[in-house]
């Protein structure tokens, strides 16, 4: 029987692939057979090493997604490097923490620009190439538990990730009939830079751990399978979902 999760011959663009969840998603897609175009601000040597070890092509695109300036170039370089964009994973994201009452305009704008604005316009630019050759594609947005819940002290992050869940559904509705699947993954609490401040705070850290049914924080490697699924033919009839990978947090 043909393996429905096989990504051989596909090219996946992964933003923020130099660390954390982005690296682990890139490696999982590579291990499923996809060539990788890694997009990020800084060197992606370790991601490149791991993807090449999986035996696939690897291209790096340097881009700072805090503005729209690199969007067209990123897509052009991705197409030049990978042939076409079959899969886009919008993983790059930032978080700023402060009480809502004190929250600054800069911390609002910085987070919205990377997490929502650049994500939308990169998706639009990539989808134009997918629609132009009629071969469709898979788009995966990295959402959050804050796509479902309020959280505390992260107003722009919660707004951006809640917005991203809505955007995922809107794009799915517009593009499902055109061969593009748009879905999202909502990671729970994973051990990455993003959650360092929480893990460094003994009270918050034990509160969080205490409510995760799986009894542990997520390891970045826990996310790869969900990304491979949504990137593969196994998900051809899956549109507009936000798939939690959270150790059971939302079930609680
Ligand atoms: P991380 O800080 O290690 O990774 C964030 C990535 O985004 C990095 O590669 C970083 O270079 C990139 N990035 C940030 N700003 C950028 C910019 N201006 N231009 C280009 N790249 C930029 O943390 P992570 O946990 O791996 O985060 C990855 C994604 O997962 C984010 O969208 C985050 O919101 C989301 N997420 C993480 C968790 C968690 O528990 N770690 C939970 C839910 C969602």
mmCIF file of C-alpha atoms and ligand atoms in Angstrom:
data_model
loop_
_atom_site.group_PDB
_atom_site.id
_atom_site.type_symbol
_atom_site.label_atom_id
_atom_site.label_comp_id
_atom_site.label_asym_id
_atom_site.label_seq_id
_atom_site.Cartn_x
_atom_site.Cartn_y
_atom_site.Cartn_z
ATOM 1 C CA UNK A 1 0.000 0.000 0.000
ATOM 2 C CA UNK A 2 1.243 3.500 -0.854
ATOM 3 C CA UNK A 3 2.399 5.429 2.217
ATOM 4 C CA UNK A 4 -0.024 8.413 2.493
ATOM 5 C CA UNK A 5 2.499 10.322 4.627
ATOM 6 C CA UNK A 6 5.323 10.131 2.078
ATOM 7 C CA UNK A 7 6.534 13.606 1.058
ATOM 8 C CA UNK A 8 9.180 12.495 -1.439
ATOM 9 C CA UNK A 9 9.523 15.005 -4.275
ATOM 10 C CA UNK A 10 7.754 17.800 -2.361
ATOM 11 C CA UNK A 11 9.328 21.071 -1.252
ATOM 12 C CA UNK A 12 8.444 22.535 2.128
ATOM 13 C CA UNK A 13 9.111 26.126 3.156
ATOM 14 C CA UNK A 14 9.441 26.475 6.928
ATOM 15 C CA UNK A 15 9.807 29.898 8.557
ATOM 16 C CA UNK A 16 11.805 30.332 11.746
ATOM 17 C CA UNK A 17 13.511 27.018 11.094
ATOM 18 C CA UNK A 18 16.722 27.832 12.955
ATOM 19 C CA UNK A 19 15.512 26.822 16.434
ATOM 20 C CA UNK A 20 12.817 25.134 18.488
ATOM 21 C CA UNK A 21 9.623 23.938 16.892
ATOM 22 C CA UNK A 22 10.538 25.244 13.428
ATOM 23 C CA UNK A 23 13.707 23.186 13.323
ATOM 24 C CA UNK A 24 11.944 20.107 14.543
ATOM 25 C CA UNK A 25 9.147 20.507 11.964
ATOM 26 C CA UNK A 26 11.704 21.001 9.172
ATOM 27 C CA UNK A 27 13.536 17.836 10.206
ATOM 28 C CA UNK A 28 10.305 15.801 10.455
ATOM 29 C CA UNK A 29 9.242 16.931 6.958
ATOM 30 C CA UNK A 30 12.739 16.120 5.672
ATOM 31 C CA UNK A 31 12.596 12.654 7.229
ATOM 32 C CA UNK A 32 9.260 12.147 5.416
ATOM 33 C CA UNK A 33 11.094 12.975 2.170
ATOM 34 C CA UNK A 34 10.467 16.678 1.527
ATOM 35 C CA UNK A 35 13.197 19.045 0.372
ATOM 36 C CA UNK A 36 13.426 21.973 2.779
ATOM 37 C CA UNK A 37 13.596 25.716 2.218
ATOM 38 C CA UNK A 38 14.355 27.163 5.632
ATOM 39 C CA UNK A 39 13.507 30.822 6.154
ATOM 40 C CA UNK A 40 15.003 32.751 9.051
ATOM 41 C CA UNK A 41 16.890 35.711 10.364
ATOM 42 C CA UNK A 42 20.015 33.878 11.481
ATOM 43 C CA UNK A 43 22.227 30.954 10.486
ATOM 44 C CA UNK A 44 20.443 27.618 10.156
ATOM 45 C CA UNK A 45 23.497 25.359 10.163
ATOM 46 C CA UNK A 46 22.150 22.787 12.620
ATOM 47 C CA UNK A 47 18.813 22.572 10.777
ATOM 48 C CA UNK A 48 20.718 22.164 7.507
ATOM 49 C CA UNK A 49 22.906 19.414 8.983
ATOM 50 C CA UNK A 50 19.883 17.456 10.261
ATOM 51 C CA UNK A 51 17.918 17.840 7.007
ATOM 52 C CA UNK A 52 20.872 16.792 4.873
ATOM 53 C CA UNK A 53 21.343 13.793 7.161
ATOM 54 C CA UNK A 54 17.785 12.834 6.169
ATOM 55 C CA UNK A 55 19.013 12.853 2.561
ATOM 56 C CA UNK A 56 16.982 15.759 1.153
ATOM 57 C CA UNK A 57 17.818 19.046 -0.596
ATOM 58 C CA UNK A 58 18.182 22.088 1.653
ATOM 59 C CA UNK A 59 18.114 25.808 0.853
ATOM 60 C CA UNK A 60 18.316 28.660 3.315
ATOM 61 C CA UNK A 61 16.638 32.019 2.751
ATOM 62 C CA UNK A 62 17.714 34.880 4.984
ATOM 63 C CA UNK A 63 14.693 37.010 5.831
ATOM 64 C CA UNK A 64 13.556 39.160 8.720
ATOM 65 C CA UNK A 65 9.776 38.755 8.789
ATOM 66 C CA UNK A 66 9.174 41.745 11.055
ATOM 67 C CA UNK A 67 8.238 43.644 7.868
ATOM 68 C CA UNK A 68 6.789 42.795 4.462
ATOM 69 C CA UNK A 69 9.985 43.841 2.695
ATOM 70 C CA UNK A 70 11.379 40.269 2.217
ATOM 71 C CA UNK A 71 8.096 38.550 1.300
ATOM 72 C CA UNK A 72 8.299 38.555 -2.512
ATOM 73 C CA UNK A 73 12.035 37.774 -2.472
ATOM 74 C CA UNK A 74 11.489 34.902 -0.013
ATOM 75 C CA UNK A 75 8.910 33.270 -2.263
ATOM 76 C CA UNK A 76 11.040 33.851 -5.394
ATOM 77 C CA UNK A 77 14.106 32.321 -3.691
ATOM 78 C CA UNK A 78 12.052 29.412 -2.379
ATOM 79 C CA UNK A 79 10.693 28.636 -5.850
ATOM 80 C CA UNK A 80 14.164 29.014 -7.398
ATOM 81 C CA UNK A 81 15.695 26.755 -4.746
ATOM 82 C CA UNK A 82 12.986 24.144 -4.380
ATOM 83 C CA UNK A 83 11.298 24.098 -7.809
ATOM 84 C CA UNK A 84 7.875 24.948 -6.423
ATOM 85 C CA UNK A 85 6.313 25.480 -3.004
ATOM 86 C CA UNK A 86 4.244 22.406 -2.134
ATOM 87 C CA UNK A 87 4.094 23.043 1.603
ATOM 88 C CA UNK A 88 4.351 26.258 3.623
ATOM 89 C CA UNK A 89 4.746 26.131 7.404
ATOM 90 C CA UNK A 90 4.252 29.524 9.029
ATOM 91 C CA UNK A 91 6.158 28.903 12.235
ATOM 92 C CA UNK A 92 8.108 32.132 12.900
ATOM 93 C CA UNK A 93 6.644 33.896 15.890
ATOM 94 C CA UNK A 94 7.498 36.036 18.871
ATOM 95 C CA UNK A 95 5.995 36.744 22.274
ATOM 96 C CA UNK A 96 6.174 39.764 24.628
ATOM 97 C CA UNK A 97 5.127 39.613 28.258
ATOM 98 C CA UNK A 98 3.718 42.477 30.361
ATOM 99 C CA UNK A 99 0.535 43.209 32.267
ATOM 100 C CA UNK A 100 -2.217 44.348 29.883
ATOM 101 C CA UNK A 101 -2.524 47.601 31.821
ATOM 102 C CA UNK A 102 1.090 48.527 31.012
ATOM 103 C CA UNK A 103 1.399 46.928 27.571
ATOM 104 C CA UNK A 104 3.249 49.122 25.039
ATOM 105 C CA UNK A 105 2.342 49.924 21.447
ATOM 106 C CA UNK A 106 5.739 48.561 20.365
ATOM 107 C CA UNK A 107 5.098 45.192 22.006
ATOM 108 C CA UNK A 108 1.708 45.137 20.307
ATOM 109 C CA UNK A 109 3.006 46.042 16.839
ATOM 110 C CA UNK A 110 6.143 43.868 16.921
ATOM 111 C CA UNK A 111 4.178 40.730 17.746
ATOM 112 C CA UNK A 112 1.326 41.423 15.331
ATOM 113 C CA UNK A 113 3.764 42.179 12.499
ATOM 114 C CA UNK A 114 5.591 38.846 12.732
ATOM 115 C CA UNK A 115 2.837 36.536 13.964
ATOM 116 C CA UNK A 116 -0.056 37.794 11.862
ATOM 117 C CA UNK A 117 0.766 40.405 9.201
ATOM 118 C CA UNK A 118 3.862 38.793 7.660
ATOM 119 C CA UNK A 119 2.269 35.371 8.032
ATOM 120 C CA UNK A 120 -0.746 36.495 6.013
ATOM 121 C CA UNK A 121 1.229 38.180 3.237
ATOM 122 C CA UNK A 122 3.776 35.352 2.945
ATOM 123 C CA UNK A 123 0.860 32.923 2.710
ATOM 124 C CA UNK A 124 -0.780 35.088 0.049
ATOM 125 C CA UNK A 125 2.443 35.237 -1.993
ATOM 126 C CA UNK A 126 3.041 31.483 -1.681
ATOM 127 C CA UNK A 127 -0.587 30.658 -2.495
ATOM 128 C CA UNK A 128 -0.372 32.742 -5.677
ATOM 129 C CA UNK A 129 2.381 30.402 -6.903
ATOM 130 C CA UNK A 130 0.361 27.322 -5.869
ATOM 131 C CA UNK A 131 -2.679 28.629 -7.750
ATOM 132 C CA UNK A 132 -0.676 29.738 -10.785
ATOM 133 C CA UNK A 133 0.476 26.211 -11.690
ATOM 134 C CA UNK A 134 -2.766 24.625 -10.486
ATOM 135 C CA UNK A 135 -1.002 21.994 -8.393
ATOM 136 C CA UNK A 136 -2.301 23.262 -5.056
ATOM 137 C CA UNK A 137 -0.475 22.816 -1.790
ATOM 138 C CA UNK A 138 -0.560 22.525 1.961
ATOM 139 C CA UNK A 139 -0.332 25.489 4.328
ATOM 140 C CA UNK A 140 0.214 24.920 8.035
ATOM 141 C CA UNK A 141 0.054 27.770 10.528
ATOM 142 C CA UNK A 142 1.616 27.351 13.947
ATOM 143 C CA UNK A 143 -1.092 28.629 16.257
ATOM 144 C CA UNK A 144 -1.165 28.163 20.055
ATOM 145 C CA UNK A 145 -3.349 27.249 23.015
ATOM 146 C CA UNK A 146 -3.848 31.031 23.029
ATOM 147 C CA UNK A 147 -5.876 30.507 19.861
ATOM 148 C CA UNK A 148 -8.474 28.976 22.225
ATOM 149 C CA UNK A 149 -7.733 30.523 25.607
ATOM 150 C CA UNK A 150 -6.982 33.964 27.030
ATOM 151 C CA UNK A 151 -3.760 33.468 28.938
ATOM 152 C CA UNK A 152 -2.261 36.260 31.025
ATOM 153 C CA UNK A 153 0.318 39.012 30.378
ATOM 154 C CA UNK A 154 0.575 38.321 26.632
ATOM 155 C CA UNK A 155 -2.166 40.479 25.042
ATOM 156 C CA UNK A 156 -0.620 40.866 21.591
ATOM 157 C CA UNK A 157 0.373 37.204 21.457
ATOM 158 C CA UNK A 158 -3.147 36.030 22.350
ATOM 159 C CA UNK A 159 -4.658 38.449 19.821
ATOM 160 C CA UNK A 160 -2.234 37.278 17.124
ATOM 161 C CA UNK A 161 -2.747 33.562 17.725
ATOM 162 C CA UNK A 162 -6.530 33.898 18.038
ATOM 163 C CA UNK A 163 -6.413 35.896 14.804
ATOM 164 C CA UNK A 164 -4.323 33.201 13.171
ATOM 165 C CA UNK A 165 -6.955 30.567 13.983
ATOM 166 C CA UNK A 166 -9.597 32.743 12.306
ATOM 167 C CA UNK A 167 -7.350 33.387 9.332
ATOM 168 C CA UNK A 168 -6.718 29.650 8.980
ATOM 169 C CA UNK A 169 -10.459 29.060 8.699
ATOM 170 C CA UNK A 170 -11.016 31.945 6.265
ATOM 171 C CA UNK A 171 -8.204 30.823 3.943
ATOM 172 C CA UNK A 172 -9.423 27.229 4.115
ATOM 173 C CA UNK A 173 -12.877 28.370 2.999
ATOM 174 C CA UNK A 174 -11.480 30.449 0.109
ATOM 175 C CA UNK A 175 -8.935 27.924 -1.162
ATOM 176 C CA UNK A 176 -10.241 24.435 -0.302
ATOM 177 C CA UNK A 177 -11.883 24.030 -3.703
ATOM 178 C CA UNK A 178 -8.680 25.212 -5.395
ATOM 179 C CA UNK A 179 -6.531 22.393 -4.044
ATOM 180 C CA UNK A 180 -4.919 24.226 -1.156
ATOM 181 C CA UNK A 181 -5.380 22.842 2.352
ATOM 182 C CA UNK A 182 -4.973 25.456 5.074
ATOM 183 C CA UNK A 183 -4.772 24.135 8.622
ATOM 184 C CA UNK A 184 -3.052 24.971 11.883
ATOM 185 C CA UNK A 185 -1.324 23.196 14.734
ATOM 186 C CA UNK A 186 -1.753 24.472 18.276
ATOM 187 C CA UNK A 187 1.258 23.379 20.322
ATOM 188 C CA UNK A 188 0.812 23.180 24.073
ATOM 189 C CA UNK A 189 3.688 24.046 26.381
ATOM 190 C CA UNK A 190 6.949 23.044 24.694
ATOM 191 C CA UNK A 191 10.530 23.387 25.862
ATOM 192 C CA UNK A 192 11.840 26.173 23.557
ATOM 193 C CA UNK A 193 13.043 29.799 23.811
ATOM 194 C CA UNK A 194 9.397 30.892 23.640
ATOM 195 C CA UNK A 195 8.625 29.403 27.075
ATOM 196 C CA UNK A 196 11.963 30.082 28.796
ATOM 197 C CA UNK A 197 10.528 32.823 31.025
ATOM 198 C CA UNK A 198 7.711 30.510 32.172
ATOM 199 C CA UNK A 199 10.069 27.628 32.911
ATOM 200 C CA UNK A 200 12.384 29.988 34.832
ATOM 201 C CA UNK A 201 9.487 31.016 37.105
ATOM 202 C CA UNK A 202 9.124 28.131 39.614
ATOM 203 C CA UNK A 203 5.495 28.996 40.498
ATOM 204 C CA UNK A 204 4.228 29.339 36.901
ATOM 205 C CA UNK A 205 6.285 26.358 35.820
ATOM 206 C CA UNK A 206 4.804 23.998 38.420
ATOM 207 C CA UNK A 207 1.265 25.360 37.875
ATOM 208 C CA UNK A 208 1.581 24.636 34.153
ATOM 209 C CA UNK A 209 3.110 21.195 34.593
ATOM 210 C CA UNK A 210 0.431 20.324 37.155
ATOM 211 C CA UNK A 211 -2.354 20.762 34.612
ATOM 212 C CA UNK A 212 -0.807 18.899 31.679
ATOM 213 C CA UNK A 213 -2.458 15.445 31.671
ATOM 214 C CA UNK A 214 0.603 13.906 30.005
ATOM 215 C CA UNK A 215 2.616 14.981 33.038
ATOM 216 C CA UNK A 216 5.447 16.612 31.085
ATOM 217 C CA UNK A 217 6.256 19.608 28.891
ATOM 218 C CA UNK A 218 6.295 18.984 25.166
ATOM 219 C CA UNK A 219 9.544 18.105 23.456
ATOM 220 C CA UNK A 220 9.914 19.788 20.010
ATOM 221 C CA UNK A 221 10.089 16.293 18.496
ATOM 222 C CA UNK A 222 6.484 15.706 19.653
ATOM 223 C CA UNK A 223 5.232 18.111 16.981
ATOM 224 C CA UNK A 224 6.730 16.646 13.805
ATOM 225 C CA UNK A 225 4.144 13.931 13.212
ATOM 226 C CA UNK A 226 1.254 16.408 13.185
ATOM 227 C CA UNK A 227 3.104 18.580 10.663
ATOM 228 C CA UNK A 228 3.845 15.587 8.419
ATOM 229 C CA UNK A 229 0.184 14.541 8.582
ATOM 230 C CA UNK A 230 -1.144 17.982 7.604
ATOM 231 C CA UNK A 231 1.511 18.316 4.874
ATOM 232 C CA UNK A 232 0.703 14.937 3.327
ATOM 233 C CA UNK A 233 -1.915 13.330 1.112
ATOM 234 C CA UNK A 234 -3.391 11.816 4.293
ATOM 235 C CA UNK A 235 -4.831 15.287 4.983
ATOM 236 C CA UNK A 236 -6.217 15.966 1.493
ATOM 237 C CA UNK A 237 -9.776 16.315 2.854
ATOM 238 C CA UNK A 238 -8.777 18.174 6.042
ATOM 239 C CA UNK A 239 -9.451 21.916 5.859
ATOM 240 C CA UNK A 240 -9.493 24.711 8.414
ATOM 241 C CA UNK A 241 -8.709 22.753 11.568
ATOM 242 C CA UNK A 242 -6.585 23.892 14.476
ATOM 243 C CA UNK A 243 -5.036 20.660 15.746
ATOM 244 C CA UNK A 244 -3.903 20.758 19.368
ATOM 245 C CA UNK A 245 -0.701 18.880 20.240
ATOM 246 C CA UNK A 246 -0.745 19.702 23.906
ATOM 247 C CA UNK A 247 -0.360 16.655 26.143
ATOM 248 C CA UNK A 248 -4.104 16.864 26.825
ATOM 249 C CA UNK A 249 -4.126 20.457 28.156
ATOM 250 C CA UNK A 250 -7.337 21.468 26.362
ATOM 251 C CA UNK A 251 -9.097 18.272 27.385
ATOM 252 C CA UNK A 252 -8.742 19.208 31.025
HETATM 253 P P1 LIG B 1 11.591 30.047 19.269
HETATM 254 O O1 LIG B 1 11.717 31.409 19.845
HETATM 255 O O2 LIG B 1 12.697 29.069 19.462
HETATM 256 O O3 LIG B 1 11.314 30.108 17.717
HETATM 257 C C1 LIG B 1 10.746 31.220 17.070
HETATM 258 C C2 LIG B 1 11.276 31.233 15.660
HETATM 259 O O4 LIG B 1 10.744 32.363 14.962
HETATM 260 C C3 LIG B 1 12.798 31.377 15.638
HETATM 261 O O5 LIG B 1 13.316 30.557 14.644
HETATM 262 C C4 LIG B 1 12.985 32.838 15.287
HETATM 263 O O6 LIG B 1 14.223 33.095 14.652
HETATM 264 C C5 LIG B 1 11.797 33.054 14.356
HETATM 265 N N1 LIG B 1 11.504 34.468 14.218
HETATM 266 C C6 LIG B 1 11.090 35.316 15.176
HETATM 267 N N2 LIG B 1 11.002 36.554 14.679
HETATM 268 C C7 LIG B 1 11.361 36.487 13.371
HETATM 269 C C8 LIG B 1 11.490 37.433 12.335
HETATM 270 N N3 LIG B 1 11.272 38.729 12.536
HETATM 271 N N4 LIG B 1 11.887 37.003 11.118
HETATM 272 C C9 LIG B 1 12.157 35.687 10.892
HETATM 273 N N5 LIG B 1 12.063 34.747 11.849
HETATM 274 C C10 LIG B 1 11.677 35.148 13.066
HETATM 275 O O7 LIG B 1 10.256 29.456 19.881
HETATM 276 P P2 LIG B 1 9.319 28.259 19.380
HETATM 277 O O8 LIG B 1 8.604 27.812 20.576
HETATM 278 O O9 LIG B 1 10.058 27.283 18.576
HETATM 279 O O10 LIG B 1 8.261 29.045 18.475
HETATM 280 C C11 LIG B 1 7.863 28.603 17.198
HETATM 281 C C12 LIG B 1 6.404 28.910 16.984
HETATM 282 O O11 LIG B 1 5.647 28.086 17.866
HETATM 283 C C13 LIG B 1 6.000 30.345 17.293
HETATM 284 O O12 LIG B 1 5.047 30.788 16.347
HETATM 285 C C14 LIG B 1 5.371 30.222 18.662
HETATM 286 O O13 LIG B 1 4.454 31.242 18.920
HETATM 287 C C15 LIG B 1 4.703 28.880 18.548
HETATM 288 N N6 LIG B 1 4.340 28.243 19.815
HETATM 289 C C16 LIG B 1 5.285 27.831 20.702
HETATM 290 C C17 LIG B 1 4.870 27.199 21.872
HETATM 291 C C18 LIG B 1 5.844 26.691 22.903
HETATM 292 O O14 LIG B 1 5.420 26.188 23.932
HETATM 293 N N7 LIG B 1 7.133 26.742 22.685
HETATM 294 C C19 LIG B 1 3.525 27.023 22.141
HETATM 295 C C20 LIG B 1 2.590 27.464 21.210
HETATM 296 C C21 LIG B 1 3.011 28.064 20.051
#
